[in-house]
Short mmCIF file of C-alpha atoms and ligand atoms in Angstrom, two decimals:
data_model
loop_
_atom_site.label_atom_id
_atom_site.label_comp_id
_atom_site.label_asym_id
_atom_site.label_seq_id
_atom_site.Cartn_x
_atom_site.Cartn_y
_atom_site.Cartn_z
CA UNK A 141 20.04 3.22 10.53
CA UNK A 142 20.86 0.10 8.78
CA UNK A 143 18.67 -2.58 7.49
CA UNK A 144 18.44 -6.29 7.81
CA UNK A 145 17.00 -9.37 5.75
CA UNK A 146 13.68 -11.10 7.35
CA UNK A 147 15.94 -14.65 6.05
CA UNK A 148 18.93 -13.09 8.00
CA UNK A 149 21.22 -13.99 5.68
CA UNK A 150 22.46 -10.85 4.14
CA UNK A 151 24.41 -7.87 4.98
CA UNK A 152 22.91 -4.92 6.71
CA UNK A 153 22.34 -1.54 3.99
CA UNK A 154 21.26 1.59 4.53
CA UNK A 155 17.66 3.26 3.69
CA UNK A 156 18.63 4.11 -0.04
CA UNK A 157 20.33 0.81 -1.14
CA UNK A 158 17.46 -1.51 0.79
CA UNK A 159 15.02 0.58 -1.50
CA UNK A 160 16.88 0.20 -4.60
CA UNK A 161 17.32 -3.33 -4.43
CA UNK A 162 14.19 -4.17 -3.01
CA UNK A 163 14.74 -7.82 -2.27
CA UNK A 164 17.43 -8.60 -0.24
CA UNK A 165 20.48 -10.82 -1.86
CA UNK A 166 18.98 -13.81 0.33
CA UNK A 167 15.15 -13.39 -1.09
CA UNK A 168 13.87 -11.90 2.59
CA UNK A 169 12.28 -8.17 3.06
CA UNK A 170 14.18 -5.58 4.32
CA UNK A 171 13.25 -4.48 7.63
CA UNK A 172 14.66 -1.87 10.50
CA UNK A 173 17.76 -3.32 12.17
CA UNK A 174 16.00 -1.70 15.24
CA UNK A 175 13.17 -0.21 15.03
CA UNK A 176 13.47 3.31 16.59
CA UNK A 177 10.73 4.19 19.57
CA UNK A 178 9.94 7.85 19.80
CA UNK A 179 9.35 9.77 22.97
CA UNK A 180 6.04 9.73 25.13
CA UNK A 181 5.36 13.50 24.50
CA UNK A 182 5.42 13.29 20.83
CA UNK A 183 2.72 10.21 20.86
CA UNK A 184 0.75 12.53 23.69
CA UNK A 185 0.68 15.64 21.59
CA UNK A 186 0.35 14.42 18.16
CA UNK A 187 -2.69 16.87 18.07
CA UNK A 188 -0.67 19.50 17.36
CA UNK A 189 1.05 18.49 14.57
CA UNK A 190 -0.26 18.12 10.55
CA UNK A 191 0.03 15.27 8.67
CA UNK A 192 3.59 16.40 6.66
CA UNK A 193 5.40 17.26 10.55
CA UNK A 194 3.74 13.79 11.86
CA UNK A 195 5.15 11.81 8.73
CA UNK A 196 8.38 14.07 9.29
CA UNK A 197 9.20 12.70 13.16
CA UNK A 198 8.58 9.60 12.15
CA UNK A 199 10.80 9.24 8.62
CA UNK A 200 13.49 11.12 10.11
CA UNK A 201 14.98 8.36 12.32
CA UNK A 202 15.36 6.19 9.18
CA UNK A 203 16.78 8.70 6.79
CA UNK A 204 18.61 10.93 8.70
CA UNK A 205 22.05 9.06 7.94
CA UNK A 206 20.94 9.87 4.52
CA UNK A 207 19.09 13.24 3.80
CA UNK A 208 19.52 16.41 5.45
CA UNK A 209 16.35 17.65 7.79
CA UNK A 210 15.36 20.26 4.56
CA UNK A 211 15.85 17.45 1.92
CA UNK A 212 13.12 14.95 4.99
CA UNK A 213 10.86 18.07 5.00
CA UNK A 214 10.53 18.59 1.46
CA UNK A 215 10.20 14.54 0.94
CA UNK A 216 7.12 14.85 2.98
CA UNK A 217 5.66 17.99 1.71
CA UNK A 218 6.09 17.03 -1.48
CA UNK A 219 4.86 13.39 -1.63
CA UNK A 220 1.76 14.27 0.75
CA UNK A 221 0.37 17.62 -0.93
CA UNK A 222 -2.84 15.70 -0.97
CA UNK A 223 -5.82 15.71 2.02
CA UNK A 224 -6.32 12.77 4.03
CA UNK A 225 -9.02 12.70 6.45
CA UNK A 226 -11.03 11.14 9.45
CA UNK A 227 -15.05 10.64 9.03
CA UNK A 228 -17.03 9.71 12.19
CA UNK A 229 -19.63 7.13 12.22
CA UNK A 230 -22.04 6.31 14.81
CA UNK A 231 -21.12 4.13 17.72
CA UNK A 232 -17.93 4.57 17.67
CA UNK A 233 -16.81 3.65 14.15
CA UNK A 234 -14.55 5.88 12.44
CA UNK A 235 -12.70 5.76 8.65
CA UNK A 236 -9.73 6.79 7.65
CA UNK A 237 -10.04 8.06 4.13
CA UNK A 238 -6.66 7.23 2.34
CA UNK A 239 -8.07 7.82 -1.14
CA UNK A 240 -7.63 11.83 -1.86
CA UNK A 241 -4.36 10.57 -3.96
CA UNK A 242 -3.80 11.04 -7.63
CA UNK A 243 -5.13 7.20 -8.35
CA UNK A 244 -7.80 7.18 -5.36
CA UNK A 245 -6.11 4.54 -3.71
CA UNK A 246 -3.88 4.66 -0.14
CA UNK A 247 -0.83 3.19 -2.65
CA UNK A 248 -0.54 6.57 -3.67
CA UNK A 249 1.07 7.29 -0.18
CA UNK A 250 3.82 4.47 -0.42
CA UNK A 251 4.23 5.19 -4.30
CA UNK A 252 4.99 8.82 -4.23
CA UNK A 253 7.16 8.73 -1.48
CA UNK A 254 9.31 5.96 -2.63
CA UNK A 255 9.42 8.54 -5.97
CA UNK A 256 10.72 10.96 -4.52
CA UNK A 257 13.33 9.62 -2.76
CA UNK A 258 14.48 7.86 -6.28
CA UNK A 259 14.96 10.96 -7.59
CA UNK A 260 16.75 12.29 -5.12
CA UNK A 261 19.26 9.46 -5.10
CA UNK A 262 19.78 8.95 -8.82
CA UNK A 263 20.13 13.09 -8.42
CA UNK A 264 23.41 12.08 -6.27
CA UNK A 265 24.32 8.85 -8.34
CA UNK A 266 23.45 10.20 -11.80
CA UNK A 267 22.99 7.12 -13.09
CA UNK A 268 19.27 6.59 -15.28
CA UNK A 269 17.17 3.81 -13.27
CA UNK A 270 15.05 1.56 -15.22
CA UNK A 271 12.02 0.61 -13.00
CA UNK A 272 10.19 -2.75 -13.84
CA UNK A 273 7.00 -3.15 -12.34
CA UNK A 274 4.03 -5.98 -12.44
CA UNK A 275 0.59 -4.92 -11.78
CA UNK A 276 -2.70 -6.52 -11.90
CA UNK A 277 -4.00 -3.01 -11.11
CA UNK A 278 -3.90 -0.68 -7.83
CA UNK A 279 -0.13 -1.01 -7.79
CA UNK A 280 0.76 0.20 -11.51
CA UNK A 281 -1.79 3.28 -11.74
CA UNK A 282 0.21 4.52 -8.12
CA UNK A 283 3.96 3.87 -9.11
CA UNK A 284 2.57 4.85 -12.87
CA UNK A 285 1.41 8.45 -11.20
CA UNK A 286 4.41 9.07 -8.30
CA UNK A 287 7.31 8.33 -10.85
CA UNK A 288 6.31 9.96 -14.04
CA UNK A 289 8.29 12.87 -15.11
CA UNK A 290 10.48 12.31 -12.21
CA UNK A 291 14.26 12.63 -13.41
CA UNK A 292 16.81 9.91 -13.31
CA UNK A 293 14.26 7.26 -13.49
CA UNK A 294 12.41 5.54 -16.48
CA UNK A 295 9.13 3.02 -15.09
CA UNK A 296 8.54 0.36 -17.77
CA UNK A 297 5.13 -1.52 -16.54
CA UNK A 298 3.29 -4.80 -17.65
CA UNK A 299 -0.26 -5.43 -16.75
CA UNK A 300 -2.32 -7.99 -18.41
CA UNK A 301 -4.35 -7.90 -21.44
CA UNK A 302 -7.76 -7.53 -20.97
CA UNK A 303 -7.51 -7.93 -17.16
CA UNK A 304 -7.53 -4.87 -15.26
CA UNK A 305 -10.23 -2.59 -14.86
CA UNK A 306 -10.21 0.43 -17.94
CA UNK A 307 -10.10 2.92 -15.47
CA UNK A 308 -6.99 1.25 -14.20
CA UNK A 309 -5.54 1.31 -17.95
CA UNK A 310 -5.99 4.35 -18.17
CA UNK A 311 -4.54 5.44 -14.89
CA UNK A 312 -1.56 3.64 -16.10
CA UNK A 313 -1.22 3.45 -19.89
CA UNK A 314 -1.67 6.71 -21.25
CA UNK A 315 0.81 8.92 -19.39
CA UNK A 316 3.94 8.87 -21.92
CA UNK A 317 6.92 10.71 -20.93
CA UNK A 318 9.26 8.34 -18.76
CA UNK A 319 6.33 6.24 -17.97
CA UNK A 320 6.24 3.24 -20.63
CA UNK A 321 3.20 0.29 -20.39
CA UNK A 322 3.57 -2.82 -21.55
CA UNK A 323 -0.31 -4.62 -22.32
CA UNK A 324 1.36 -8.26 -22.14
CA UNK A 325 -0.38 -11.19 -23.99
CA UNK A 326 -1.16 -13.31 -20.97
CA UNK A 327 -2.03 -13.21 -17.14
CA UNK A 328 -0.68 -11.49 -13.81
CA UNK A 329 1.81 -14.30 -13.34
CA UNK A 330 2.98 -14.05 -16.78
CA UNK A 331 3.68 -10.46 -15.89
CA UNK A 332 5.73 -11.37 -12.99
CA UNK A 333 7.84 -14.19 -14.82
CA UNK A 334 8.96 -11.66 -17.19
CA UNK A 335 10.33 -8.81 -14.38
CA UNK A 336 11.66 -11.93 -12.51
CA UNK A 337 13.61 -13.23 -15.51
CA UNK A 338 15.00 -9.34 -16.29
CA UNK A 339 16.01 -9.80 -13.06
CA UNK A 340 18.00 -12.79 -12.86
CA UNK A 341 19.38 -11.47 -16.59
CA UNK A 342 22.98 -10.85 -15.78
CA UNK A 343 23.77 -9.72 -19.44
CA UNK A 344 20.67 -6.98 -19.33
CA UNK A 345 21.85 -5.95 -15.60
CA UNK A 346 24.82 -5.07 -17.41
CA UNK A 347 23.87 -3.02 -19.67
CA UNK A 348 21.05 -1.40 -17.70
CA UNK A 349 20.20 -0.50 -13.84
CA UNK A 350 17.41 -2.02 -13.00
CA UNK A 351 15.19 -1.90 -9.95
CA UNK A 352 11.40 -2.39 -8.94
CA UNK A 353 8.48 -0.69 -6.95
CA UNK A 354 6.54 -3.58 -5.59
CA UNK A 355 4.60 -3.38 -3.05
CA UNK A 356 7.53 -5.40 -0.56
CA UNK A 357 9.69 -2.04 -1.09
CA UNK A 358 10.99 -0.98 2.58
CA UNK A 359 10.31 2.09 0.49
CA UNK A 360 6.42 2.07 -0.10
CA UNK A 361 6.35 0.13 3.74
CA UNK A 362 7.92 3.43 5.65
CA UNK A 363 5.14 5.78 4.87
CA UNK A 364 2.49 3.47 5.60
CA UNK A 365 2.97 3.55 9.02
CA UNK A 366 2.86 7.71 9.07
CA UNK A 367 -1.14 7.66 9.18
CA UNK A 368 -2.10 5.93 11.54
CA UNK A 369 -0.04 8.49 13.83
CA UNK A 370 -2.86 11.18 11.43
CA UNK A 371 -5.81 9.12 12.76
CA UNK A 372 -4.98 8.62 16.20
CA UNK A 373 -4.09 12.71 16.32
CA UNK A 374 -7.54 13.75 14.84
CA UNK A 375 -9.10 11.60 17.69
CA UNK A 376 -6.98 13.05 20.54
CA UNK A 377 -8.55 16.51 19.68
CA UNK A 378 -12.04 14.47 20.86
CA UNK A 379 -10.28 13.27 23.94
CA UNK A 380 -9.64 9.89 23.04
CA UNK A 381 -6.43 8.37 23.76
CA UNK A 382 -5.94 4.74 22.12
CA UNK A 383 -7.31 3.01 19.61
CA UNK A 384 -8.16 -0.21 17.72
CA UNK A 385 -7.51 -0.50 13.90
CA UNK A 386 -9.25 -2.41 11.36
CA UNK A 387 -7.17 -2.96 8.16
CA UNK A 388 -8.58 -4.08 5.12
CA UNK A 389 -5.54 -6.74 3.97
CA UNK A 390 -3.91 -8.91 1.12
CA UNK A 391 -0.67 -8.55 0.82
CA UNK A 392 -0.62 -7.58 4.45
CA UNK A 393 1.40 -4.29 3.58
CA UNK A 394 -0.58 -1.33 5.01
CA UNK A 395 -1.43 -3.74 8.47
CA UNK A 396 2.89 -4.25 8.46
CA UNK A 397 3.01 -0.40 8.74
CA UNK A 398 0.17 -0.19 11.17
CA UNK A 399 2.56 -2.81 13.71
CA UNK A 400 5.47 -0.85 13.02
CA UNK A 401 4.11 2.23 14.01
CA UNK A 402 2.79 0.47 17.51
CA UNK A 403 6.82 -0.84 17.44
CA UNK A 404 7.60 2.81 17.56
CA UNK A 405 5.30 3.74 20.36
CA UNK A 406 2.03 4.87 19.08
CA UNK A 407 -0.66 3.53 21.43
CA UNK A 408 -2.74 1.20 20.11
CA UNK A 409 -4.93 -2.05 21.49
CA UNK A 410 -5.21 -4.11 18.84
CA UNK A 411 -4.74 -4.40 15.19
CA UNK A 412 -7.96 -6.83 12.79
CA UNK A 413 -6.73 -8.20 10.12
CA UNK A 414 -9.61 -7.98 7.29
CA UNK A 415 -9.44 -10.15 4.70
CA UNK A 416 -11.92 -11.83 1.69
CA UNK A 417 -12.27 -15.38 1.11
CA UNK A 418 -8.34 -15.47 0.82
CA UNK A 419 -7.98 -15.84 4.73
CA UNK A 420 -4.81 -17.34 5.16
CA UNK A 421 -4.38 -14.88 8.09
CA UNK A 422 -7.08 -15.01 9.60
CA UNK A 423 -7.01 -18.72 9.65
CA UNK A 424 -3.35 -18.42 11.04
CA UNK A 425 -4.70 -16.16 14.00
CA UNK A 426 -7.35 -18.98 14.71
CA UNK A 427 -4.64 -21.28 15.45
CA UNK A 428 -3.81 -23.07 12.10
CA UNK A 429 0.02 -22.59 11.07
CA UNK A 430 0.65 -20.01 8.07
CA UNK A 431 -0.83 -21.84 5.21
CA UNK A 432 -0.41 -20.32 1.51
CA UNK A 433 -2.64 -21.49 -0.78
CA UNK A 434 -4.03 -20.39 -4.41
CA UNK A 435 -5.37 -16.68 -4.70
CA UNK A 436 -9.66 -16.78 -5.49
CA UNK A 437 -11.10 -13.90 -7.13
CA UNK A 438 -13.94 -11.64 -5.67
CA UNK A 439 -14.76 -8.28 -5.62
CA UNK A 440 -11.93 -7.04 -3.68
CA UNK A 441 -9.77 -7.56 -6.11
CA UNK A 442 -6.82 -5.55 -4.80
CA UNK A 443 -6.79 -8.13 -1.94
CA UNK A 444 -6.50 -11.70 -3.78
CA UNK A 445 -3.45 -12.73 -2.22
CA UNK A 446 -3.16 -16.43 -1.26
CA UNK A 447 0.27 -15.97 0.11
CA UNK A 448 1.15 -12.49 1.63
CA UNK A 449 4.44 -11.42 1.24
CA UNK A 450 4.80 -9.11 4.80
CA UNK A 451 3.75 -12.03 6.50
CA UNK A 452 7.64 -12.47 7.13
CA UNK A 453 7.65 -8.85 8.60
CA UNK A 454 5.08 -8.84 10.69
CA UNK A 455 6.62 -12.21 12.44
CA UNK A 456 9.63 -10.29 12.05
CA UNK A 457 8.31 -7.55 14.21
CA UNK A 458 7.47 -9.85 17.22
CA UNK A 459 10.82 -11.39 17.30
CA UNK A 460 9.10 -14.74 15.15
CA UNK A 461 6.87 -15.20 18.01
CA UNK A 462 3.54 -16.77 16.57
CA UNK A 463 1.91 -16.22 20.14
CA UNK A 464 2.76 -12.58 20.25
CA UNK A 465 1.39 -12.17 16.93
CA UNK A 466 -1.55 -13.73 17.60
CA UNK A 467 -2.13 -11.12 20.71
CA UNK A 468 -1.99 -7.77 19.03
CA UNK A 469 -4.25 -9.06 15.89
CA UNK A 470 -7.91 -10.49 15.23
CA UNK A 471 -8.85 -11.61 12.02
CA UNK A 472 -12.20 -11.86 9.96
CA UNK A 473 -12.60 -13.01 6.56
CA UNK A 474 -15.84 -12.37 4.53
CA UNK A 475 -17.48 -13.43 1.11
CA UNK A 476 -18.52 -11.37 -1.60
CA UNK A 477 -22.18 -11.76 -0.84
CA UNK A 478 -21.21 -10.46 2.51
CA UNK A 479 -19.38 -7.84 0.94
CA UNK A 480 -22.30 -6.26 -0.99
CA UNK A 481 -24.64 -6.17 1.67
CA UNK A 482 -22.33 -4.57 4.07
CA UNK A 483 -21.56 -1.84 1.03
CA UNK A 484 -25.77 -1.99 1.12
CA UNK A 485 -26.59 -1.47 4.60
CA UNK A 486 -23.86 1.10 5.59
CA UNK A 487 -24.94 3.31 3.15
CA UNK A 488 -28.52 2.95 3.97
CA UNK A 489 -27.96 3.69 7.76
CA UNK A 490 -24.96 6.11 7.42
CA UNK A 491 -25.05 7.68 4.26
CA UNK A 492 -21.58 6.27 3.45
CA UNK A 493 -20.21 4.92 0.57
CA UNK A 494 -17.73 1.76 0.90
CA UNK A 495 -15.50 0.85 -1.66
CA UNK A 496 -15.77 -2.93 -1.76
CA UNK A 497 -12.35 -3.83 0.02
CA UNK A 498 -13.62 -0.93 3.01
CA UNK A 499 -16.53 -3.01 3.85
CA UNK A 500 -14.80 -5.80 4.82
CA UNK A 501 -12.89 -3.79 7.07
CA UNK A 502 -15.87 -1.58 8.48
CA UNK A 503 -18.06 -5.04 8.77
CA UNK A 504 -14.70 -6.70 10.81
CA UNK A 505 -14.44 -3.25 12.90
CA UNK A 506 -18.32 -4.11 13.64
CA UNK A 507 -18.15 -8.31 14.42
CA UNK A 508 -15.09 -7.01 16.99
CA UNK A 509 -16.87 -4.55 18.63
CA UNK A 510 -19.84 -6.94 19.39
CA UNK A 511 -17.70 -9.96 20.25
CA UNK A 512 -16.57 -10.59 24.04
CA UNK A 513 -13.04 -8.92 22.65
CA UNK A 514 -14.24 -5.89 22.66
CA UNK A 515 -13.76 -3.39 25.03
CA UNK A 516 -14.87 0.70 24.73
CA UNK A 517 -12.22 1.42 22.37
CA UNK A 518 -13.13 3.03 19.27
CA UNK A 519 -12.12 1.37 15.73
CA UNK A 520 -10.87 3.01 12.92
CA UNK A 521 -11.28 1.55 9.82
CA UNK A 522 -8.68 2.21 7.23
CA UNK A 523 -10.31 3.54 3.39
CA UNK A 524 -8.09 2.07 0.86
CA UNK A 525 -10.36 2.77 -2.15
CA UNK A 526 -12.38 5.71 -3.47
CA UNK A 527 -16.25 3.73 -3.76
CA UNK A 528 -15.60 5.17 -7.75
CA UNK A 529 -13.18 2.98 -8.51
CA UNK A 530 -15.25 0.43 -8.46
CA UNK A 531 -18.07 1.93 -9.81
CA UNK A 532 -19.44 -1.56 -11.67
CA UNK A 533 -19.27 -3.73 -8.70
CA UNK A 534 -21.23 -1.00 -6.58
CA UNK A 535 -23.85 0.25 -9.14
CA UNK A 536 -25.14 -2.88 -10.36
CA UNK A 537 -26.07 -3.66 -6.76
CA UNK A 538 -27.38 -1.09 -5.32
CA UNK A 539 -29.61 1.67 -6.88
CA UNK A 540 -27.47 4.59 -6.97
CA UNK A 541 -25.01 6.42 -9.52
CA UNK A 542 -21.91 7.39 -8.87
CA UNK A 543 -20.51 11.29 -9.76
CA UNK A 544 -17.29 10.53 -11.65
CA UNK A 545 -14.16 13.27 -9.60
CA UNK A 546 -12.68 15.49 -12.42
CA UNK A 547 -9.83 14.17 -12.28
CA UNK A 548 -11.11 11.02 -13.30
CA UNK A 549 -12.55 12.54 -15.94
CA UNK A 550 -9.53 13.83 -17.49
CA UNK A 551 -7.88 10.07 -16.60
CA UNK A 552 -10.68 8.56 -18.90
CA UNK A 553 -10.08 11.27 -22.19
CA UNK A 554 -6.72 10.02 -22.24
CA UNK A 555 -5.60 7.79 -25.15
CA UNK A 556 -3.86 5.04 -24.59
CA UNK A 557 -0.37 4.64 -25.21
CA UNK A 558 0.29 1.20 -24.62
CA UNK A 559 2.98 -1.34 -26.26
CA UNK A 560 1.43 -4.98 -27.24
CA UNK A 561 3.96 -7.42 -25.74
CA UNK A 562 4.40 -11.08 -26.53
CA UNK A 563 4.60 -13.08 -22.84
CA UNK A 564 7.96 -15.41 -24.03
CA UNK A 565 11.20 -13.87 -22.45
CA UNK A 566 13.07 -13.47 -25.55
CA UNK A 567 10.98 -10.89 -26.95
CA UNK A 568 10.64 -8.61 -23.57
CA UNK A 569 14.00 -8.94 -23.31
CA UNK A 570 14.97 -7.92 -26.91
CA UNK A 571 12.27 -4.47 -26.14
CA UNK A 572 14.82 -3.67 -22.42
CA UNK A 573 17.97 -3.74 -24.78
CA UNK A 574 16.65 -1.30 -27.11
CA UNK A 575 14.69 0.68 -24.55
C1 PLP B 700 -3.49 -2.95 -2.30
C2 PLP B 700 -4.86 -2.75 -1.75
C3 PLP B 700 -5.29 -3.40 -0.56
C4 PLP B 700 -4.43 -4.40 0.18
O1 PLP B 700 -3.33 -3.81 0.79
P1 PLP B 700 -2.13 -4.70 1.34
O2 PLP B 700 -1.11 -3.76 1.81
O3 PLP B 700 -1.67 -5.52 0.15
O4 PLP B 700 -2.68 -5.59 2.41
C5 PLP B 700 -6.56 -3.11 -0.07
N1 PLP B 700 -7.38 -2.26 -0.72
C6 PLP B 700 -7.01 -1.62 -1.86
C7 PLP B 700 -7.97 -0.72 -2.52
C8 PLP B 700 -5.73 -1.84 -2.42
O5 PLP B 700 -5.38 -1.22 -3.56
#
């Protein structure tokens, strides 16, 4: 299976070298030269299988060039030993809890995944990979979690001083080992300039092999599309047969995964884009062209994305058809105030906790169903976030406490380990030659 550049303007690769360079040579995303459609029988009977043999059928077509069917199997059983599960709602509503992960977060599924398959590649290659990453959260506690003590592979991290959440610090700063975080003297884009600039470094790419884990990684994309194959088997043991999903969205990642798996034959009506007051798609499915515009903070902070990357794939997908885009997806956008009260009244009436980027999902899942759209499908909403996680935004709204997991617990002891780090080039860059 080779893969392709969204700009089309660089050489087809195969699974391992599209993951290790991330970008293509031409700036576009890597993406399935053809995307491989699996037979009827396995979408019909997916009740049968767990969530490892599900995420099996469906990696195998990629990586089989690659990895040997024991080398797939242990990929899977390895990177998914957590649960994942499907809660029922009333009328009809259902979420997908992708939060059972090390960090609480569905990234866990794309990070760990794309850790294990590092290792198994620098395993062959023998050469030590340096991993840069920049987080503004979510993204760093994941890759922080799958890669550490994973051989062959050092992560070196910068998040922003003073802005991300401490639970997120500590998810990410105080693991040691091969794990190495950078607290940089500046914001998120200051962050980014610096990985960019290793990048582009020919002198340091000399002297060091250097690679990334964003979230654009064909890599952390692949396993995103296993689960909604999980969801749609847990309902076929009800008798139900297709299925809508609502995807809460920013960098339009997890909903790219949700179209490729529909690209590979799983049955399913419609896909709703769910975004916060950063609705450039949503406002595209209206009718407006794709319009990028300056991220806003809220209280979804894991979705403030003004200009979403896998926009390219999911046009991609439909063979750059805007129309055909604009069939298989609605899209809702919702403010923070509308946020909070969804958060409110779901748990009032359901006994259900949303974390705050959930509820916009759940709350799209709920203006669909009532709109002349709808037909008797059910929705499934996907969970991205444990409601802990953001414990602040949800306790100083509504009156209740949250019971901190144990393994949280143990996250917060930690000390932190972090490295202060200037934000001019010259100084990161002297740190990478002496790493
Ligand atoms: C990253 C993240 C999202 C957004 O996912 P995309 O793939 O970027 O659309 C939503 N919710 C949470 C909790 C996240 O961490």
């Amino acid at each position: 299976m080779r893969f392709v550049s969204t700009n089309k303007n660089s050489s087809p690769v195969g699974f391992l070298d599209a993951m290790k360079r991330g970008l293509a040579p031409d700036g576009g995303l890597y993406m399935p030269e053809n995307v491989p459609v699996l037979d009827q029988g396995f979408w019909q009977s997916l009740h049968r299988f767990d969530f490892p043999d599900i995420a099996f059928q469906m990696a195998h077509p990629y990586l089989a060039d690659e990895l040997s069917d024991d080398a797939i199997q242990t990929l899977v059983n390895d990177a998914f030993d957590f649960p994942l599960s499907l809660k029922s709602l009333t009328d009809g509503h259902h979420i997908l809890e992708l939060f059972h992960g090390p960090t609480l977060a569905f990234k866990d599924f794309g990070a760990r995944f794309m850790a294990r398959l590092f290792s198994e590649s620098t395993e062959k290659s023998q050469a030590e990979v340096t991993i840069l990453v920049a987080t503004s959260g979510d993204t760093g506690s994941a890759v922080a979690r799958g890669f550490y003590k994973v051989p062959g592979v050092r992560v070196c991290l910068l998040y922003p001083k003073g802005k991300v959440s401490p639970l997120q610090e500590k998810q990410m700063a105080t693991l040691g080992e091969n794990i190495t975080a950078l607290e940089v003297d500046g914001v998120f884009d200051d962050c980014q300039r610096l990985v960019k600039e290793a990048f582009t470094d020919e002198e340091l790419n000399q002297a060091l092999q250097l690679s990334s884990a964003n979230s654009i990684n064909i890599a952390r994309l692949l396993p995103q599309s296993f689960y909604y194959a999980f969801a749609l088997s847990e309902l076929q043991k009800k008798g139900i047969s297709d299925v809508i999903f609502s995807v809460p969205s920013g960098n339009f990642g997890n909903l790219t995964g949700g179209l490729l798996a529909k690209k590979m034959g799983l049955p399913v009506k419609k896909f709703i884009a769910a975004t916060n007051v950063n609705d450039v798609v949503p406002q595209f499915l209206k009718g407006s062209g794709f319009l990028p515009k300056p991220s806003v903070q809220t209280v979804s902070n894991a979705m403030d994305v003004g200009n979403p990357s896998n926009f390219a794939r999911m046009l991609h997908l439909y063979g750059g058809s805007e129309e055909a885009v604009r069939n298989d997806l609605a899209g809702y956008s919702y403010s923070d105030s509308q946020t909070i009260e969804t958060i409110r009244a779901v748990y009032e009436s359901e006994e259900y906790l949303l974390c705050p980027h959930t509820a916009i999902g759940y709350r799209a899942a709920s203006e669909f169903k009532n709109s002349k759209l709808s037909s008797s499908s059910e929705i499934v909403t996907l969970a991205t976030a444990h409601p802990v996680k953001f414990r602040d935004v949800i306790e100083k709204e509504i009156d209740i406490e949250l019971e901190i997991p144990n393994t949280l617990k143990k996250d917060l002891e930690r000390k932190k380990t972090s490295i202060p780090m200037g934000s001019s080039y010259g100084e990161f860059r002297s740190f990478l030659f002496e790493f």
